[in-house]
CSV table of C-alpha atoms in Angstrom, one decimal:
chain,number,residue,atom,x,y,z
A,15,MET,CA,62.9,96.3,85.5
A,16,VAL,CA,59.6,96.5,87.2
A,17,LEU,CA,58.3,93.1,88.5
A,18,LEU,CA,54.7,92.2,87.7
A,19,LYS,CA,53.4,95.6,86.7
A,20,MET,CA,49.7,96.3,86.3
A,21,MET,CA,47.6,99.3,85.4
A,22,PHE,CA,44.9,100.4,87.9
A,23,THR,CA,42.1,102.7,87.3
A,24,GLN,CA,40.3,104.4,90.2
A,25,GLN,CA,37.5,101.8,90.0
A,26,ARG,CA,40.0,98.9,90.1
A,27,ARG,CA,41.8,100.5,93.1
A,28,VAL,CA,38.5,100.7,94.9
A,29,ARG,CA,37.7,97.1,94.2
A,30,LEU,CA,41.1,96.0,95.2
A,31,ALA,CA,40.8,97.9,98.5
A,32,GLN,CA,37.4,96.4,99.2
A,33,GLY,CA,38.5,92.9,98.3
A,34,LEU,CA,41.6,93.2,100.4
A,35,TRP,CA,39.6,94.5,103.3
A,36,LEU,CA,37.5,91.3,103.3
A,37,LEU,CA,40.6,89.2,102.8
A,38,SER,CA,42.3,90.9,105.7
A,39,TRP,CA,39.5,90.1,108.1
A,40,LEU,CA,39.5,86.5,106.8
A,41,ALA,CA,43.2,86.4,107.7
A,42,VAL,CA,42.4,87.8,111.1
A,43,MET,CA,40.1,84.9,111.7
A,44,CYS,CA,42.7,82.5,110.4
A,45,GLY,CA,45.1,84.0,112.9
A,46,ALA,CA,42.6,83.3,115.7
A,47,PHE,CA,42.3,79.8,114.4
A,48,ILE,CA,46.1,79.3,114.4
A,49,PHE,CA,46.3,80.7,118.0
A,50,CYS,CA,43.5,78.3,119.2
A,51,LEU,CA,45.2,75.4,117.4
A,52,GLY,CA,48.4,76.2,119.3
A,53,VAL,CA,46.6,76.4,122.6
A,54,TYR,CA,44.9,73.1,122.0
A,55,LEU,CA,48.1,71.4,121.1
A,56,LYS,CA,49.9,72.9,124.0
A,57,THR,CA,47.2,71.7,126.4
A,58,GLU,CA,47.4,68.2,125.0
A,59,LEU,CA,51.2,68.1,125.5
A,60,LEU,CA,50.9,69.4,129.0
A,61,ARG,CA,48.3,66.8,129.9
A,62,ARG,CA,51.0,64.1,129.2
A,63,ALA,CA,53.9,66.1,130.6
A,64,GLU,CA,54.5,63.5,133.4
A,65,VAL,CA,55.4,60.9,130.8
A,66,MET,CA,57.7,63.2,128.7
A,67,ASP,CA,61.3,63.7,129.4
A,68,ASN,CA,61.8,67.1,127.7
A,69,THR,CA,59.7,69.9,126.2
A,70,GLU,CA,61.4,70.3,122.8
A,71,ILE,CA,58.2,69.4,121.0
A,72,HIS,CA,56.5,72.4,122.7
A,73,VAL,CA,58.2,74.7,120.2
A,74,VAL,CA,55.5,73.8,117.6
A,75,PRO,CA,52.5,75.0,119.7
A,76,ASN,CA,54.6,78.0,121.0
A,77,ILE,CA,55.2,79.2,117.4
A,78,LEU,CA,51.6,78.6,116.5
A,79,MET,CA,50.4,80.8,119.4
A,80,ILE,CA,52.9,83.6,118.6
A,81,VAL,CA,52.2,83.6,114.9
A,82,GLY,CA,48.4,83.5,115.6
A,83,LEU,CA,48.6,86.6,117.8
A,84,ALA,CA,50.9,88.4,115.4
A,85,SER,CA,48.7,87.5,112.4
A,86,ILE,CA,45.7,89.0,114.1
A,87,GLY,CA,47.5,92.3,114.7
A,88,THR,CA,49.2,92.6,111.3
A,89,ASN,CA,46.0,91.8,109.3
A,90,TRP,CA,44.0,94.2,111.4
A,91,VAL,CA,46.5,96.9,110.4
A,92,ALA,CA,46.1,95.8,106.8
A,93,SER,CA,42.3,96.3,107.0
A,94,ARG,CA,42.9,99.9,108.4
A,95,VAL,CA,45.3,100.6,105.5
A,96,CYS,CA,42.6,99.5,103.0
A,97,GLN,CA,40.2,101.9,104.6
A,98,ASP,CA,42.7,104.8,104.3
A,99,SER,CA,44.0,103.9,100.9
A,100,LEU,CA,41.6,106.0,99.0
A,101,ASP,CA,41.9,109.0,101.2
A,102,ALA,CA,44.8,111.3,100.1
A,103,SER,CA,45.0,112.9,103.5
A,104,ARG,CA,45.2,109.7,105.6
A,105,PHE,CA,47.2,107.2,103.5
A,106,PRO,CA,50.6,108.9,103.6
A,107,ARG,CA,50.8,108.2,107.4
A,108,TRP,CA,51.1,104.5,106.6
A,109,LYS,CA,54.0,104.8,104.1
A,110,VAL,CA,56.8,104.3,106.7
A,111,LEU,CA,54.9,101.7,108.8
A,112,LEU,CA,54.2,99.6,105.7
A,113,LEU,CA,57.9,98.8,105.4
A,114,GLY,CA,57.8,97.1,108.8
A,115,TRP,CA,54.4,95.5,108.0
A,116,PHE,CA,55.7,93.7,104.9
A,117,ALA,CA,58.8,92.4,106.8
A,118,THR,CA,56.5,91.2,109.6
A,119,ALA,CA,54.0,89.5,107.2
A,120,ALA,CA,56.9,87.8,105.3
A,121,LEU,CA,58.3,86.6,108.7
A,122,LEU,CA,54.9,85.1,109.7
A,123,CYS,CA,54.7,83.1,106.5
A,124,TYR,CA,58.2,81.8,107.1
A,125,MET,CA,57.4,80.8,110.6
A,126,LEU,CA,54.3,79.0,109.5
A,127,ILE,CA,56.3,77.0,107.0
A,128,ALA,CA,58.8,76.3,109.8
A,129,VAL,CA,55.9,74.9,111.9
A,130,VAL,CA,54.9,72.4,109.1
A,131,VAL,CA,58.6,71.3,108.8
A,132,LEU,CA,59.1,71.0,112.5
A,133,SER,CA,56.0,68.9,112.9
A,134,TYR,CA,57.7,66.2,110.9
A,135,ALA,CA,61.3,66.9,111.9
A,136,LEU,CA,60.6,66.6,115.7
A,137,GLN,CA,59.1,63.1,115.5
A,138,GLY,CA,62.3,61.5,116.6
A,139,HIS,CA,62.6,63.9,119.6
A,140,LEU,CA,59.0,63.1,120.5
A,141,GLU,CA,59.6,59.4,120.5
A,142,GLU,CA,62.8,59.7,122.6
A,143,SER,CA,61.1,62.0,125.1
A,144,LEU,CA,58.2,59.5,125.5
A,145,LYS,CA,60.5,56.6,125.7
A,146,VAL,CA,62.4,58.0,128.7
A,147,GLY,CA,59.3,59.5,130.3
A,148,LEU,CA,57.3,56.3,130.1
A,149,ARG,CA,60.2,54.3,131.4
A,150,ASN,CA,60.4,56.5,134.4
A,151,GLY,CA,56.7,56.5,134.9
A,152,ILE,CA,56.6,52.7,134.9
A,153,ARG,CA,59.6,52.6,137.3
A,154,PHE,CA,57.9,55.0,139.7
A,155,TYR,CA,54.4,53.4,139.4
A,156,LYS,CA,54.7,51.8,142.9
A,157,ASP,CA,55.7,55.0,144.7
A,158,THR,CA,52.3,56.1,145.7
A,159,ASP,CA,53.6,57.4,149.1
A,160,VAL,CA,56.5,59.4,147.7
A,161,PRO,CA,55.9,63.1,147.3
A,162,GLY,CA,56.1,64.2,143.6
A,163,ARG,CA,55.3,60.7,142.4
A,164,CYS,CA,52.1,59.8,144.2
A,165,PHE,CA,50.0,60.5,141.1
A,166,GLN,CA,52.2,58.5,138.8
A,167,LYS,CA,50.2,55.3,139.2
A,168,GLU,CA,46.9,57.1,138.3
A,169,THR,CA,48.6,58.8,135.4
A,170,ILE,CA,49.9,55.5,133.9
A,171,ASP,CA,46.7,53.6,134.5
A,172,ARG,CA,44.5,56.3,132.9
A,173,LEU,CA,47.0,56.5,130.0
A,174,GLN,CA,46.9,52.8,129.3
A,175,MET,CA,43.1,52.6,129.5
A,176,GLU,CA,42.6,55.7,127.4
A,177,PHE,CA,45.0,54.8,124.6
A,178,ARG,CA,44.5,51.1,124.9
A,179,CYS,CA,48.2,50.3,125.3
A,180,CYS,CA,50.4,48.5,127.8
A,181,GLY,CA,54.0,49.3,128.9
A,182,ASN,CA,56.5,51.3,127.0
A,183,ASN,CA,57.2,49.0,124.1
A,184,ASN,CA,54.9,46.2,125.1
A,185,PHE,CA,53.5,44.5,128.2
A,186,LYS,CA,56.8,42.7,128.9
A,187,ASP,CA,58.2,46.1,130.1
A,188,TRP,CA,56.3,45.5,133.4
A,189,PHE,CA,58.3,42.3,134.0
A,190,GLU,CA,61.5,44.3,134.4
A,191,VAL,CA,60.3,46.6,137.3
A,192,GLN,CA,58.8,46.2,140.7
A,193,TRP,CA,55.4,47.8,140.2
A,194,VAL,CA,53.9,46.5,143.5
A,195,SER,CA,54.5,48.7,146.5
A,196,ASN,CA,56.4,47.1,149.4
A,197,ARG,CA,53.6,48.1,151.8
A,198,TYR,CA,51.4,45.5,150.0
A,199,LEU,CA,53.8,42.7,150.1
A,200,ASP,CA,53.5,39.9,152.7
A,201,TYR,CA,57.2,39.3,153.7
A,202,THR,CA,56.1,36.2,155.7
A,203,SER,CA,55.1,34.6,152.4
A,204,LYS,CA,57.5,32.1,150.9
A,205,ASP,CA,56.7,33.1,147.4
A,206,VAL,CA,57.5,36.8,148.2
A,207,LYS,CA,60.8,35.8,149.9
A,208,ASP,CA,61.8,33.6,147.0
A,209,ARG,CA,61.2,36.3,144.4
A,210,ILE,CA,63.1,38.9,146.3
A,211,ARG,CA,66.0,36.6,147.0
A,212,SER,CA,66.2,35.5,143.3
A,213,ASN,CA,66.8,39.1,142.2
A,214,VAL,CA,70.2,40.7,142.6
A,215,ASP,CA,68.5,44.0,143.4
A,216,SER,CA,66.2,42.5,145.9
A,217,ARG,CA,63.2,43.6,143.9
A,218,TYR,CA,59.8,41.8,143.7
A,219,LEU,CA,59.5,41.0,140.0
A,220,LEU,CA,56.5,39.4,138.4
A,221,ASP,CA,55.5,38.1,135.0
A,222,GLY,CA,52.4,40.2,135.5
A,223,VAL,CA,51.0,43.6,134.6
A,224,PRO,CA,48.6,46.2,136.2
A,225,PHE,CA,44.9,45.9,135.7
A,226,SER,CA,44.9,48.9,133.3
A,227,CYS,CA,46.6,46.7,130.6
A,228,CYS,CA,43.6,44.4,130.5
A,229,ASN,CA,41.6,44.5,127.3
A,230,PRO,CA,37.8,44.7,128.1
A,231,SER,CA,37.1,43.1,124.7
A,232,SER,CA,38.7,39.8,125.8
A,233,PRO,CA,36.3,36.9,125.8
A,234,ARG,CA,37.8,35.6,129.0
A,235,PRO,CA,38.4,37.2,132.4
A,236,CYS,CA,41.7,39.2,132.3
A,237,MET,CA,44.8,37.4,133.5
A,238,GLN,CA,47.3,39.7,135.0
A,239,TYR,CA,49.8,37.2,136.5
A,240,HIS,CA,51.9,34.2,135.2
A,241,LEU,CA,51.4,35.6,131.7
A,242,ILE,CA,54.2,33.6,130.1
A,243,ASP,CA,53.4,30.4,132.0
A,244,ASN,CA,51.1,28.4,129.8
A,245,ASN,CA,50.6,25.7,132.5
A,246,ALA,CA,49.3,28.3,135.0
A,247,HIS,CA,46.0,28.8,133.1
A,248,PHE,CA,43.6,26.4,131.5
A,249,ASN,CA,43.5,26.5,127.7
A,250,TYR,CA,46.1,29.2,127.5
A,251,GLU,CA,48.9,30.1,125.1
A,252,TYR,CA,50.4,33.5,125.8
A,253,GLN,CA,51.8,33.9,122.3
A,254,THR,CA,48.3,33.7,120.8
A,255,GLU,CA,46.2,35.4,123.5
A,256,GLU,CA,46.4,38.8,121.9
A,257,LEU,CA,43.0,39.9,123.2
A,258,ASN,CA,43.8,39.3,126.8
A,259,LEU,CA,46.1,42.4,127.1
A,260,TYR,CA,46.7,45.5,124.9
A,261,SER,CA,49.4,44.5,122.5
A,262,ARG,CA,50.5,48.0,121.5
A,263,GLY,CA,53.1,49.9,123.6
A,264,CYS,CA,52.1,53.3,125.0
A,265,ARG,CA,55.1,55.0,123.4
A,266,GLN,CA,53.9,54.1,119.9
A,267,ALA,CA,50.3,54.9,120.8
A,268,LEU,CA,51.2,58.4,122.1
A,269,THR,CA,53.6,59.1,119.2
A,270,ASP,CA,50.9,58.2,116.7
A,271,TYR,CA,48.4,60.4,118.5
A,272,TYR,CA,50.5,63.5,118.6
A,273,MET,CA,51.9,63.1,115.1
A,274,GLU,CA,48.4,62.6,113.7
A,275,LEU,CA,47.3,65.7,115.7
A,276,MET,CA,50.2,67.8,114.3
A,277,ASN,CA,50.0,66.4,110.8
A,278,SER,CA,46.3,67.2,110.7
A,279,THR,CA,47.2,70.9,111.3
A,280,GLY,CA,49.3,70.9,108.1
A,281,PRO,CA,46.5,71.6,105.6
A,282,GLY,CA,45.0,74.3,107.8
A,283,VAL,CA,48.4,76.0,108.3
A,284,LEU,CA,49.2,75.8,104.5
A,285,SER,CA,45.8,77.4,103.8
A,286,VAL,CA,46.6,80.2,106.2
A,287,ILE,CA,50.0,80.7,104.5
A,288,LEU,CA,48.2,81.1,101.1
A,289,ILE,CA,45.8,83.6,102.6
A,290,GLN,CA,48.6,85.5,104.3
A,291,MET,CA,50.6,85.6,101.1
A,292,SER,CA,47.5,86.9,99.2
A,293,VAL,CA,47.1,89.7,101.7
A,294,LEU,CA,50.8,90.6,101.4
A,295,LEU,CA,50.9,90.7,97.6
A,296,SER,CA,47.5,92.5,97.3
A,297,LEU,CA,48.5,95.1,99.8
A,298,ARG,CA,51.8,95.7,97.9
A,299,PHE,CA,49.9,96.3,94.6
A,300,LEU,CA,47.4,98.6,96.4
A,301,GLN,CA,50.2,100.6,98.0
A,302,THR,CA,52.2,101.1,94.8
A,303,ALA,CA,49.0,102.0,92.8
A,304,VAL,CA,47.9,104.5,95.4
A,305,GLU,CA,51.3,106.1,95.7
A,306,GLY,CA,51.6,106.2,91.9
A,307,ALA,CA,48.3,108.1,91.7
A,308,MET,CA,49.4,110.5,94.4
A,309,ALA,CA,52.7,111.1,92.7
A,310,LEU,CA,50.9,112.2,89.6
A,311,GLU,CA,48.8,114.5,91.7
A,312,ASP,CA,45.7,112.9,90.3
A,313,PRO,CA,44.1,110.6,93.0
A,314,GLU,CA,41.3,109.6,90.6
A,315,GLY,CA,43.6,109.0,87.6
A,316,ASP,CA,45.2,105.8,86.3
A,317,SER,CA,48.4,104.5,88.0
A,318,GLU,CA,50.7,101.6,87.9
A,319,GLY,CA,50.9,98.9,90.6
A,320,TYR,CA,53.8,96.5,91.0
A,321,LEU,CA,55.5,94.2,93.4
A,322,LEU,CA,59.1,95.3,93.0
A,323,GLU,CA,60.2,98.5,91.4
A,324,LYS,CA,63.4,96.8,90.2
A,325,GLY,CA,64.4,93.2,89.6
A,326,LEU,CA,65.0,90.7,92.4
A,327,LYS,CA,68.8,91.1,92.2
A,328,GLU,CA,68.7,94.9,92.1
A,329,THR,CA,66.2,95.0,95.0
A,330,PHE,CA,68.3,92.7,97.1
A,331,GLU,CA,71.5,94.7,96.4
A,332,GLU,CA,69.7,97.9,97.3
A,333,ALA,CA,68.3,96.5,100.5
A,334,LYS,CA,71.8,95.1,101.4
A,335,ALA,CA,73.4,98.5,100.8
A,336,LYS,CA,70.8,100.2,103.0
A,337,VAL,CA,71.4,97.7,105.9
A,338,LEU,CA,75.1,98.2,105.6
A,339,ASN,CA,74.8,102.0,105.7
A,340,ILE,CA,72.6,101.7,108.8
A,341,LEU,CA,75.2,99.5,110.5
A,342,LYS,CA,78.0,101.8,109.5
A,343,PHE,CA,76.1,104.8,110.8
A,344,MET,CA,75.6,103.0,114.2
A,345,GLN,CA,79.3,102.2,114.6
A,346,THR,CA,81.4,104.6,116.7
A,347,ASP,CA,84.8,105.8,115.7
A,348,PRO,CA,87.3,104.0,117.9
A,349,ASN,CA,89.8,106.8,117.5
A,350,ALA,CA,87.4,109.4,118.8
A,351,ALA,CA,87.8,108.2,122.4
A,352,GLU,CA,91.6,108.4,122.2
A,353,GLU,CA,91.8,112.0,121.1
A,354,ASP,CA,93.7,114.4,123.4
A,355,PRO,CA,91.0,116.1,125.4
A,356,GLY,CA,93.2,119.2,125.5
A,357,ALA,CA,93.9,119.4,121.8
A,358,SER,CA,90.7,121.4,121.1
A,359,ASP,CA,91.2,123.7,124.0
A,360,GLU,CA,91.7,127.3,123.0
A,361,LYS,CA,94.9,128.9,124.2
A,362,THR,CA,94.4,131.9,126.4
A,363,PRO,CA,96.5,134.8,125.1
A,364,ALA,CA,99.0,136.2,127.5
A,365,SER,CA,98.0,139.5,129.0
């Protein structure tokens, strides 16, 4: 049973080849778009690498870049096939290569679908990575003199100001760590001594936050210290002073940013999938129509074009049989190595 059979005249084959040539170059540009999209997403993830605990989420931009480059190459090949499809002397050279082309094009569509699925599936991994990364970033905020951590303070401050957030979950995360470096503490001060002695880990803890948590939209000057002491400030109620500090945690802010970025790529990726599928199906029709005309030894005559020469089940069984035959051919006979090397030696007749 032939699947989706259509009759093609010479004029229809020419129009199909011309339309497919334009569609192939559109797919080439889509491949370039996918590659640039992957590079942009990769760059954005690398910019925040210091506040991420792992790089699992990088699989999404990596696949986008690989698929983008592969799409450019495969669709350029498709455009060349279109040019040679009406030349009986040049088209036969593509017959063997087209088998690999169809497999590659189908794989690209599958990988693009996987990107869309992974964009949603990896949200939990992204949140966990940011949770651990931000927790470490806050913990190392004060280590401006430690090699490898000296830029952590600048990173966190820029992050909080850019994304208008504070802490990991909220501003109270800063109460649990010593974020003021020891070099800036006056150990002769009674307040400093009392705070250090009151902590089992001898840390200088404050109910305060860095300046980068301050919201510039606040109608009053920013208050960084004694944030949960209503008596320390005039006309102050910390539970209602939402404008004083950023209320959203940086983990939620970054998660929303990256998920919005990846989800916004979904419609574009789906459009590319549709274009790639159109190129794949159209090229299959063109291939079978041209080969049918060449088999009739009438390049200008009518021919049939189809997607599959047999039904899906028969085609699958045939492909499976071919793969098994190839694997069987590649296997070596284990008994061959155990044969007696002298068994095949010719006996020399006695003189």
